[in-house]
Structure formats: structure tokens, C-alpha cells
Amino acid sequence: MNAFIAWTPLHIMNILNTVLNYYANEKNDIYIYDEFENAKELYIKIKETQLFNKVFLVEHQTIKNSKFKIVPLLFGTNPFKLKTIIYDRMFIEGDNYFAKVLYSLSKKSNNNLILNYIEDGIGAYVGSKILDRDSRNNKLISKFNKNSMYRDEIDELYLYEPSLVQQRENKVYKTLPKLNEENEAYKFIEKIFNIAGKGKPTKLPVKYIFLDQPFQQDGSQIDEVEIFQLVKNAIKQNEELVVKLHPRSDAKKYGNAHFLDTNVPWEIYCLTENVEKTRVISMASTASFTPSLMFGKSISIIYLAKIIKEYYLKKGFNSENQIWLENTIDLAEEFKKNVSDNIHIPASQEELEVIIDAL
């Protein structure tokens, strides 16, 4: 019996891909942790497919006082009143709160529980820690709770392009197939996200899409508004430039900018729209690789990580941010070499302007 946990629409898509291509003949449960928009609607749609043995909707506001959230992690208690189910494998996309709670409870029931990872963004490719064992809280959790996730190791990683992983560990890497019409997971994604039967994309493609990232909100030295202004200066006709806002961002920070007219997740937009003729401008987001990595679509990418590195080094960039940016640059260059040469990595504003003029 396998347990899958989703707390974003992307997780649901990648879980479907994993289940249908690797575990279709096994019993699989899925937990939808409802800290994202439309979680309940997607939960209902997933139940209707009957793909899973059981589908659980978990309310993220079960613990309303944040001071008490650490208690279940330290002592292995059951705040969500979960029924004890013995799992052989658990699949996570990171160490979010519910994943930690469910893992601890499941490990208590089966000491041989195997922990696996399914791709969720750039982390696994650039050497970011999937399980952050070094934070003060997580060290404390590991010390007190013998069933903690932080006492375990990830066994298998399910990724779209394992060849791009820069710091390979002694683990099993498995390839997720592209999500296209030949993949059985595709038709279920159409049903669950209500895009089945809509035919081929008919909208005219947006010429430039700037992928927002909430750097300032997350305490980074990078100022995404400064970088956006640099892009605006390089593009002569700014009406052709739109922002794809990150779910945690406030649109006001970009002033009178134009925004992508869609309320669907970026991955669904890439799946259903004519993105092959769009230029995606990314600061340092793996979302820019989504069309190629997940769907096998060729798309023009302008990746700004080198510009950001040079710009902020002059401002005293800290070493942690510098290493992370260097890793994302290495990833982009590996992507260019092994997946698609339709990616441009300018090192200056002058180079950016030359690339935009050429495209």
C-alpha cells in the first residue's frame, strides 16, 4: 500500500504520472492537504476517477494556534485524527507540515516504511535539501521523535530529467514520462482539471511572459521588481510583456504591469495553450523549463540568473545566495546541452537586449 501527499496542483499532476506509470497495479491512497485554491473541487474530481484506493481531504487549519504545531512533530500525536493505515511506501514533494505528521504516524505502524520523492520544482536538480535536517526545529524533532522523517533517507526520486541532477546521491533515480496524449496520465489530468474536450488551443500566444517569484517576501536580497524593470527597458513594446504572478505574490508591487489572463496553474496553462510561440522570461525558476520537462514542448526561454548574480554581487550578495544562483545557472546550461538549445542565458543587460532583438 502506498501513500501520496499533494499540497499543490503540480503535485497532483506529478502524482498521477507516477501512479499510472509505476504503481497502477498497487493500492494507492492520496491525501489532499487543502492549503491551495480549489483543493476541495480537485479532491472531488480525483475521487470520481476511482484511480485511488482512498482519497482524503485534510484541512490545513486543523491546528489554528501555530504555537502548538510542533507538538505532534515532537511526540508523534495525531492532530488530524487520521485513521491508522499501514503503508509500505510514502511519496512526498518536500517536508511540509502534514507530510511530517503522516510520516511519523505511519512509521510508528511500519518501521520498514520507505520514503520516496516526486519532483517539485528546481530543488532536486540544483542540490537543494529535500529534507532540511539542519534547521533548529528539525534537529529538535529528530532528537525527540524516533519516527521522524528526519531520521530517514529518501530511497527513490521520480524526476522528469534525472540527467540534469547536478549533485547525485547514492539513490535510485526514476524518469517520469512526458505528459502528452500518449501518456495515460494525460487523460486523467484533463478530467480532473476540467480541460477535457476543449480541443486544441485557440488563443493567440502571449509574446513575452515574465515569471514572477516572491523573492522579497521570502527575505531574499533579490528584488524581483528591479529585475522586471530591467526586462521592461530591454523590450521596446511593453504591451507585449505580461507577468505570470506567483500565487503568494501581490500584483501591486508591479504597478501598472499587464498580467497573464488566466486563473489556472502555470503547468495547466502550458499544457493547454499555444506556448511554443511564447518567450518565457525567468529570473531563476524551474517553471520556465516546465513545457520542455513535463510536456516535451519546445519553447524559447530567456534565463536571467547570470544577470542577477552579477548585479547583486556588486551589492554584497551573501555566499548562500551566490551558490544557489550558480547552481541554477549550471542547471540552465545542462538543460541547454541535454534537453533544448532554445534557452538563452544572458550575462548582461546588453546581451539581453541583443537576444530580444534577435527573437
Short mmCIF file of C-alpha atoms in Angstrom, two decimals:
data_model
loop_
_atom_site.label_atom_id
_atom_site.label_comp_id
_atom_site.label_asym_id
_atom_site.label_seq_id
_atom_site.Cartn_x
_atom_site.Cartn_y
_atom_site.Cartn_z
CA MET A 1 0.00 0.00 0.00
CA ASN A 2 1.34 3.43 -1.00
CA ALA A 3 0.57 6.92 0.32
CA PHE A 4 0.86 10.06 -1.82
CA ILE A 5 0.59 13.61 -0.46
CA ALA A 6 -0.33 16.69 -2.54
CA TRP A 7 -0.46 20.32 -1.45
CA THR A 8 -0.33 22.00 -4.89
CA PRO A 9 -1.95 21.31 -8.30
CA LEU A 10 1.51 20.44 -9.67
CA HIS A 11 1.81 17.70 -7.04
CA ILE A 12 -1.47 16.19 -8.23
CA MET A 13 -0.28 16.13 -11.84
CA ASN A 14 3.04 14.50 -10.96
CA ILE A 15 1.43 12.02 -8.58
CA LEU A 16 -0.94 10.90 -11.35
CA ASN A 17 2.04 10.47 -13.66
CA THR A 18 3.91 8.43 -11.05
CA VAL A 19 0.96 6.23 -10.07
CA LEU A 20 -0.18 5.40 -13.60
CA ASN A 21 3.30 4.66 -14.91
CA TYR A 22 4.84 2.91 -11.92
CA TYR A 23 2.17 1.80 -9.44
CA ALA A 24 -1.03 1.22 -11.43
CA ASN A 25 -1.34 -2.35 -10.15
CA GLU A 26 -0.92 -1.49 -6.48
CA LYS A 27 -3.21 0.04 -3.85
CA ASN A 28 -2.60 3.78 -3.60
CA ASP A 29 -4.06 6.37 -1.22
CA ILE A 30 -3.79 10.11 -1.83
CA TYR A 31 -4.00 12.89 0.76
CA ILE A 32 -5.00 16.35 -0.50
CA TYR A 33 -3.73 18.93 2.01
CA ASP A 34 -6.05 21.86 1.33
CA GLU A 35 -3.70 24.82 1.62
CA PHE A 36 -4.20 25.75 -2.05
CA GLU A 37 -7.13 27.20 -4.01
CA ASN A 38 -9.73 24.75 -5.39
CA ALA A 39 -8.38 21.88 -3.28
CA LYS A 40 -11.88 20.64 -2.45
CA GLU A 41 -13.01 20.68 -6.09
CA LEU A 42 -9.93 18.74 -7.17
CA TYR A 43 -10.45 16.29 -4.31
CA ILE A 44 -13.96 15.55 -5.63
CA LYS A 45 -12.68 15.14 -9.19
CA ILE A 46 -9.94 12.76 -8.08
CA LYS A 47 -12.46 10.64 -6.17
CA GLU A 48 -14.61 10.41 -9.31
CA THR A 49 -11.73 8.86 -11.29
CA GLN A 50 -11.60 5.88 -8.90
CA LEU A 51 -7.86 5.66 -9.53
CA PHE A 52 -7.02 5.60 -5.85
CA ASN A 53 -7.94 3.16 -3.13
CA LYS A 54 -8.86 6.11 -0.86
CA VAL A 55 -8.82 9.87 -1.30
CA PHE A 56 -8.50 12.06 1.80
CA LEU A 57 -9.11 15.80 2.08
CA VAL A 58 -7.11 17.19 5.01
CA GLU A 59 -7.92 20.65 6.44
CA HIS A 60 -4.73 22.62 6.92
CA GLN A 61 -6.35 24.83 9.56
CA THR A 62 -6.96 21.91 11.93
CA ILE A 63 -4.34 23.40 14.27
CA LYS A 64 -5.28 27.07 14.49
CA ASN A 65 -2.69 28.09 17.08
CA SER A 66 0.73 27.89 15.44
CA LYS A 67 2.42 27.55 18.85
CA PHE A 68 1.04 24.03 19.16
CA LYS A 69 2.02 22.83 15.67
CA ILE A 70 5.35 21.47 16.82
CA VAL A 71 3.80 19.18 19.46
CA PRO A 72 2.67 16.41 17.02
CA LEU A 73 6.07 16.53 15.34
CA LEU A 74 7.93 16.07 18.62
CA PHE A 75 5.71 13.43 20.18
CA GLY A 76 4.06 11.72 17.19
CA THR A 77 0.50 12.66 18.14
CA ASN A 78 -2.43 12.64 15.69
CA PRO A 79 -3.92 16.17 15.40
CA PHE A 80 -5.73 15.38 12.14
CA LYS A 81 -7.48 12.33 13.67
CA LEU A 82 -6.07 10.14 10.90
CA LYS A 83 -7.05 6.51 10.75
CA THR A 84 -4.05 4.22 11.16
CA ILE A 85 -3.18 2.68 7.80
CA ILE A 86 -0.07 0.59 7.30
CA TYR A 87 1.83 1.85 4.27
CA ASP A 88 4.79 0.28 2.51
CA ARG A 89 5.87 3.47 0.74
CA MET A 90 5.22 7.17 1.19
CA PHE A 91 5.75 9.71 -1.59
CA ILE A 92 6.44 13.36 -0.75
CA GLU A 93 7.36 16.52 -2.69
CA GLY A 94 9.14 18.10 0.27
CA ASP A 95 8.93 18.21 4.04
CA ASN A 96 5.72 20.17 4.54
CA TYR A 97 3.90 20.03 7.87
CA PHE A 98 1.30 17.38 7.02
CA ALA A 99 3.87 15.15 5.32
CA LYS A 100 5.93 15.17 8.53
CA VAL A 101 2.91 14.29 10.68
CA LEU A 102 1.67 11.50 8.40
CA TYR A 103 5.14 10.04 8.03
CA SER A 104 5.68 9.90 11.80
CA LEU A 105 2.34 8.16 12.38
CA SER A 106 2.94 5.72 9.51
CA LYS A 107 6.48 4.91 10.61
CA LYS A 108 5.11 4.03 14.04
CA SER A 109 2.89 1.41 12.36
CA ASN A 110 5.56 0.12 9.97
CA ASN A 111 9.20 0.52 10.86
CA ASN A 112 10.14 -0.57 7.31
CA LEU A 113 8.29 2.33 5.67
CA ILE A 114 10.10 3.53 2.50
CA LEU A 115 10.30 7.26 1.77
CA ASN A 116 10.28 8.41 -1.89
CA TYR A 117 10.34 11.84 -3.55
CA ILE A 118 8.42 13.18 -6.57
CA GLU A 119 9.70 16.24 -8.43
CA ASP A 120 8.54 19.62 -7.16
CA GLY A 121 10.46 22.40 -8.83
CA ILE A 122 14.13 23.19 -9.04
CA GLY A 123 15.33 21.76 -5.72
CA ALA A 124 16.34 18.21 -6.67
CA TYR A 125 18.22 19.46 -9.72
CA VAL A 126 20.37 22.13 -8.06
CA GLY A 127 21.31 20.33 -4.86
CA SER A 128 18.80 21.93 -2.50
CA LYS A 129 17.98 19.80 0.51
CA ILE A 130 14.68 17.99 0.12
CA LEU A 131 14.74 17.29 3.87
CA ASP A 132 16.18 20.22 5.81
CA ARG A 133 17.87 18.42 8.70
CA ASP A 134 19.94 21.42 9.75
CA SER A 135 17.27 23.81 10.97
CA ARG A 136 16.94 24.20 14.73
CA ASN A 137 13.34 22.95 14.82
CA ASN A 138 14.03 19.91 12.66
CA LYS A 139 17.06 18.92 14.73
CA LEU A 140 14.83 19.10 17.79
CA ILE A 141 12.14 17.00 16.09
CA SER A 142 14.70 14.38 15.09
CA LYS A 143 16.05 14.23 18.64
CA PHE A 144 12.68 13.69 20.36
CA ASN A 145 10.70 11.72 17.78
CA LYS A 146 12.24 8.36 16.87
CA ASN A 147 9.75 8.08 13.98
CA SER A 148 10.62 11.46 12.49
CA MET A 149 11.11 11.85 8.75
CA TYR A 150 14.47 13.46 9.54
CA ARG A 151 15.82 10.16 10.82
CA ASP A 152 15.18 8.54 7.46
CA GLU A 153 16.63 8.81 3.96
CA ILE A 154 14.86 9.16 0.63
CA ASP A 155 15.07 5.91 -1.29
CA GLU A 156 13.87 6.80 -4.81
CA LEU A 157 13.45 10.08 -6.69
CA TYR A 158 10.95 10.44 -9.56
CA LEU A 159 12.07 13.23 -11.91
CA TYR A 160 11.39 14.30 -15.49
CA GLU A 161 15.08 14.67 -16.37
CA PRO A 162 17.32 12.77 -13.91
CA SER A 163 20.28 13.50 -16.22
CA LEU A 164 20.11 17.16 -15.13
CA VAL A 165 20.71 16.43 -11.43
CA GLN A 166 23.99 18.13 -10.56
CA GLN A 167 24.81 16.53 -7.22
CA ARG A 168 23.79 12.89 -7.49
CA GLU A 169 23.48 10.90 -4.30
CA ASN A 170 23.59 7.15 -3.92
CA LYS A 171 19.87 6.78 -4.59
CA VAL A 172 17.57 5.39 -7.26
CA TYR A 173 16.52 7.97 -9.88
CA LYS A 174 13.47 7.14 -11.98
CA THR A 175 12.26 9.02 -15.05
CA LEU A 176 8.73 10.40 -15.23
CA PRO A 177 7.45 10.18 -18.83
CA LYS A 178 6.34 13.34 -20.63
CA LEU A 179 2.73 14.32 -20.11
CA ASN A 180 1.40 14.08 -23.64
CA GLU A 181 -1.57 12.35 -25.27
CA GLU A 182 0.31 9.04 -25.41
CA ASN A 183 0.65 9.03 -21.61
CA GLU A 184 -2.37 7.55 -19.80
CA ALA A 185 -2.00 10.15 -17.04
CA TYR A 186 -2.81 12.87 -19.58
CA LYS A 187 -6.49 11.96 -19.93
CA PHE A 188 -6.97 11.89 -16.16
CA ILE A 189 -5.32 15.30 -15.81
CA GLU A 190 -7.77 16.59 -18.45
CA LYS A 191 -10.72 15.27 -16.43
CA ILE A 192 -9.55 16.39 -13.02
CA PHE A 193 -8.62 19.91 -14.13
CA ASN A 194 -11.72 20.21 -16.32
CA ILE A 195 -9.87 20.71 -19.59
CA ALA A 196 -11.05 17.57 -21.39
CA GLY A 197 -12.89 18.07 -24.67
CA LYS A 198 -11.81 21.70 -25.13
CA GLY A 199 -9.81 20.89 -28.23
CA LYS A 200 -6.57 22.48 -29.30
CA PRO A 201 -5.54 25.94 -28.05
CA THR A 202 -7.15 28.76 -29.98
CA LYS A 203 -5.78 31.83 -28.21
CA LEU A 204 -3.08 33.87 -29.83
CA PRO A 205 0.10 33.28 -27.85
CA VAL A 206 1.42 35.91 -25.47
CA LYS A 207 4.76 37.13 -26.82
CA TYR A 208 6.67 37.55 -23.52
CA ILE A 209 5.74 36.06 -20.15
CA PHE A 210 7.72 37.18 -17.12
CA LEU A 211 7.60 34.56 -14.37
CA ASP A 212 7.27 36.28 -11.02
CA GLN A 213 8.99 34.88 -7.92
CA PRO A 214 8.32 36.31 -4.42
CA PHE A 215 11.98 36.86 -3.54
CA GLN A 216 11.47 39.92 -1.36
CA GLN A 217 8.58 38.32 0.52
CA ASP A 218 10.81 35.32 1.25
CA GLY A 219 13.57 37.51 2.65
CA SER A 220 15.94 37.28 -0.31
CA GLN A 221 18.33 40.02 -1.37
CA ILE A 222 16.97 39.73 -4.91
CA ASP A 223 14.39 42.38 -5.78
CA GLU A 224 12.08 40.95 -8.46
CA VAL A 225 10.65 44.41 -9.25
CA GLU A 226 14.12 45.72 -10.10
CA ILE A 227 14.68 42.77 -12.43
CA PHE A 228 11.27 43.27 -14.04
CA GLN A 229 12.15 46.90 -14.74
CA LEU A 230 15.36 45.78 -16.39
CA VAL A 231 13.31 43.48 -18.66
CA LYS A 232 10.84 46.26 -19.48
CA ASN A 233 13.72 48.50 -20.53
CA ALA A 234 15.01 45.78 -22.86
CA ILE A 235 11.62 45.17 -24.53
CA LYS A 236 10.66 48.14 -26.67
CA GLN A 237 6.93 47.29 -26.88
CA ASN A 238 5.91 46.70 -23.28
CA GLU A 239 2.32 45.83 -24.21
CA GLU A 240 3.76 42.50 -25.42
CA LEU A 241 5.07 41.73 -21.91
CA VAL A 242 2.83 40.14 -19.26
CA VAL A 243 3.54 38.90 -15.75
CA LYS A 244 2.59 35.41 -14.58
CA LEU A 245 2.10 36.21 -10.91
CA HIS A 246 3.25 33.71 -8.29
CA PRO A 247 0.34 32.53 -6.07
CA ARG A 248 1.93 34.13 -2.99
CA SER A 249 2.66 37.48 -4.64
CA ASP A 250 0.80 40.80 -4.57
CA ALA A 251 0.20 42.25 -8.04
CA LYS A 252 0.52 45.81 -6.67
CA LYS A 253 4.29 45.54 -6.50
CA TYR A 254 4.47 45.68 -10.32
CA GLY A 255 2.40 48.86 -10.63
CA ASN A 256 0.52 49.13 -13.94
CA ALA A 257 2.05 45.99 -15.50
CA HIS A 258 -0.05 43.65 -17.63
CA PHE A 259 -0.84 40.24 -16.12
CA LEU A 260 -1.49 36.88 -17.71
CA ASP A 261 -5.25 36.49 -18.11
CA THR A 262 -5.70 33.08 -16.54
CA ASN A 263 -6.59 31.63 -13.17
CA VAL A 264 -5.26 28.14 -13.89
CA PRO A 265 -1.90 26.86 -12.57
CA TRP A 266 1.10 27.56 -14.78
CA GLU A 267 1.50 23.87 -15.64
CA ILE A 268 -2.10 23.63 -16.89
CA TYR A 269 -1.64 26.83 -18.89
CA CYS A 270 1.44 25.31 -20.57
CA LEU A 271 -0.46 22.09 -21.25
CA THR A 272 -3.47 23.74 -22.89
CA GLU A 273 -2.15 26.91 -24.55
CA ASN A 274 0.00 27.55 -27.60
CA VAL A 275 3.16 28.29 -25.62
CA GLU A 276 5.57 27.18 -28.34
CA LYS A 277 5.46 30.68 -29.81
CA THR A 278 5.88 32.42 -26.44
CA ARG A 279 9.14 33.69 -24.95
CA VAL A 280 9.31 32.90 -21.26
CA ILE A 281 11.49 35.22 -19.20
CA SER A 282 12.58 33.66 -15.94
CA MET A 283 14.69 35.01 -13.12
CA ALA A 284 15.70 31.60 -11.72
CA SER A 285 12.59 29.45 -11.80
CA THR A 286 12.31 25.84 -12.90
CA ALA A 287 8.79 26.76 -14.06
CA SER A 288 10.39 28.13 -17.21
CA PHE A 289 11.51 24.59 -18.03
CA THR A 290 8.02 23.12 -17.46
CA PRO A 291 6.89 22.97 -21.11
CA SER A 292 10.00 21.01 -22.12
CA LEU A 293 10.50 18.94 -18.96
CA MET A 294 6.89 17.88 -18.39
CA PHE A 295 5.26 18.10 -21.81
CA GLY A 296 8.08 17.85 -24.35
CA LYS A 297 7.16 21.23 -25.87
CA SER A 298 9.85 23.40 -27.40
CA ILE A 299 9.70 26.92 -26.01
CA SER A 300 12.04 29.90 -26.08
CA ILE A 301 13.42 30.66 -22.60
CA ILE A 302 15.37 33.74 -21.51
CA TYR A 303 17.01 32.87 -18.20
CA LEU A 304 18.25 35.82 -16.12
CA ALA A 305 20.21 34.09 -13.37
CA LYS A 306 23.62 35.27 -14.67
CA ILE A 307 22.43 38.88 -14.80
CA ILE A 308 21.03 38.59 -11.27
CA LYS A 309 24.25 37.08 -9.98
CA GLU A 310 26.44 39.83 -11.46
CA TYR A 311 24.03 42.61 -10.42
CA TYR A 312 23.71 41.54 -6.81
CA LEU A 313 27.33 40.51 -6.32
CA LYS A 314 28.11 44.22 -6.61
CA LYS A 315 25.71 44.79 -3.72
CA GLY A 316 27.40 42.30 -1.41
CA PHE A 317 25.46 39.14 -2.21
CA ASN A 318 25.78 36.57 0.59
CA SER A 319 27.55 33.30 -0.19
CA GLU A 320 24.45 31.10 0.25
CA ASN A 321 22.52 33.02 -2.40
CA GLN A 322 25.55 33.07 -4.66
CA ILE A 323 25.95 29.27 -4.52
CA TRP A 324 22.24 28.75 -5.17
CA LEU A 325 22.34 31.06 -8.20
CA GLU A 326 25.45 29.36 -9.56
CA ASN A 327 23.64 26.03 -9.27
CA THR A 328 20.63 27.36 -11.19
CA ILE A 329 22.96 28.67 -13.90
CA ASP A 330 24.62 25.25 -14.14
CA LEU A 331 21.16 23.69 -14.41
CA ALA A 332 20.19 26.04 -17.25
CA GLU A 333 23.40 25.24 -19.11
CA GLU A 334 22.85 21.49 -18.65
CA PHE A 335 19.28 21.96 -19.87
CA LYS A 336 20.60 23.77 -22.96
CA LYS A 337 23.09 20.98 -23.67
CA ASN A 338 20.90 17.93 -22.96
CA VAL A 339 17.25 18.94 -23.43
CA SER A 340 16.74 22.04 -25.56
CA ASP A 341 19.10 24.59 -27.09
CA ASN A 342 16.21 27.05 -27.22
CA ILE A 343 17.34 28.65 -23.94
CA HIS A 344 19.28 31.90 -23.72
CA ILE A 345 21.35 32.85 -20.67
CA PRO A 346 22.47 36.48 -20.99
CA ALA A 347 25.17 37.78 -18.65
CA SER A 348 24.31 41.48 -19.01
CA GLN A 349 21.50 43.83 -19.95
CA GLU A 350 23.26 44.47 -23.27
CA GLU A 351 23.22 40.74 -24.05
CA LEU A 352 19.57 40.58 -23.03
CA GLU A 353 18.67 43.34 -25.48
CA VAL A 354 20.57 41.60 -28.31
CA ILE A 355 18.71 38.33 -27.61
CA ILE A 356 15.31 40.05 -27.52
CA ASP A 357 16.04 41.84 -30.81
CA ALA A 358 17.07 38.52 -32.40
CA LEU A 359 13.95 36.69 -31.22
#
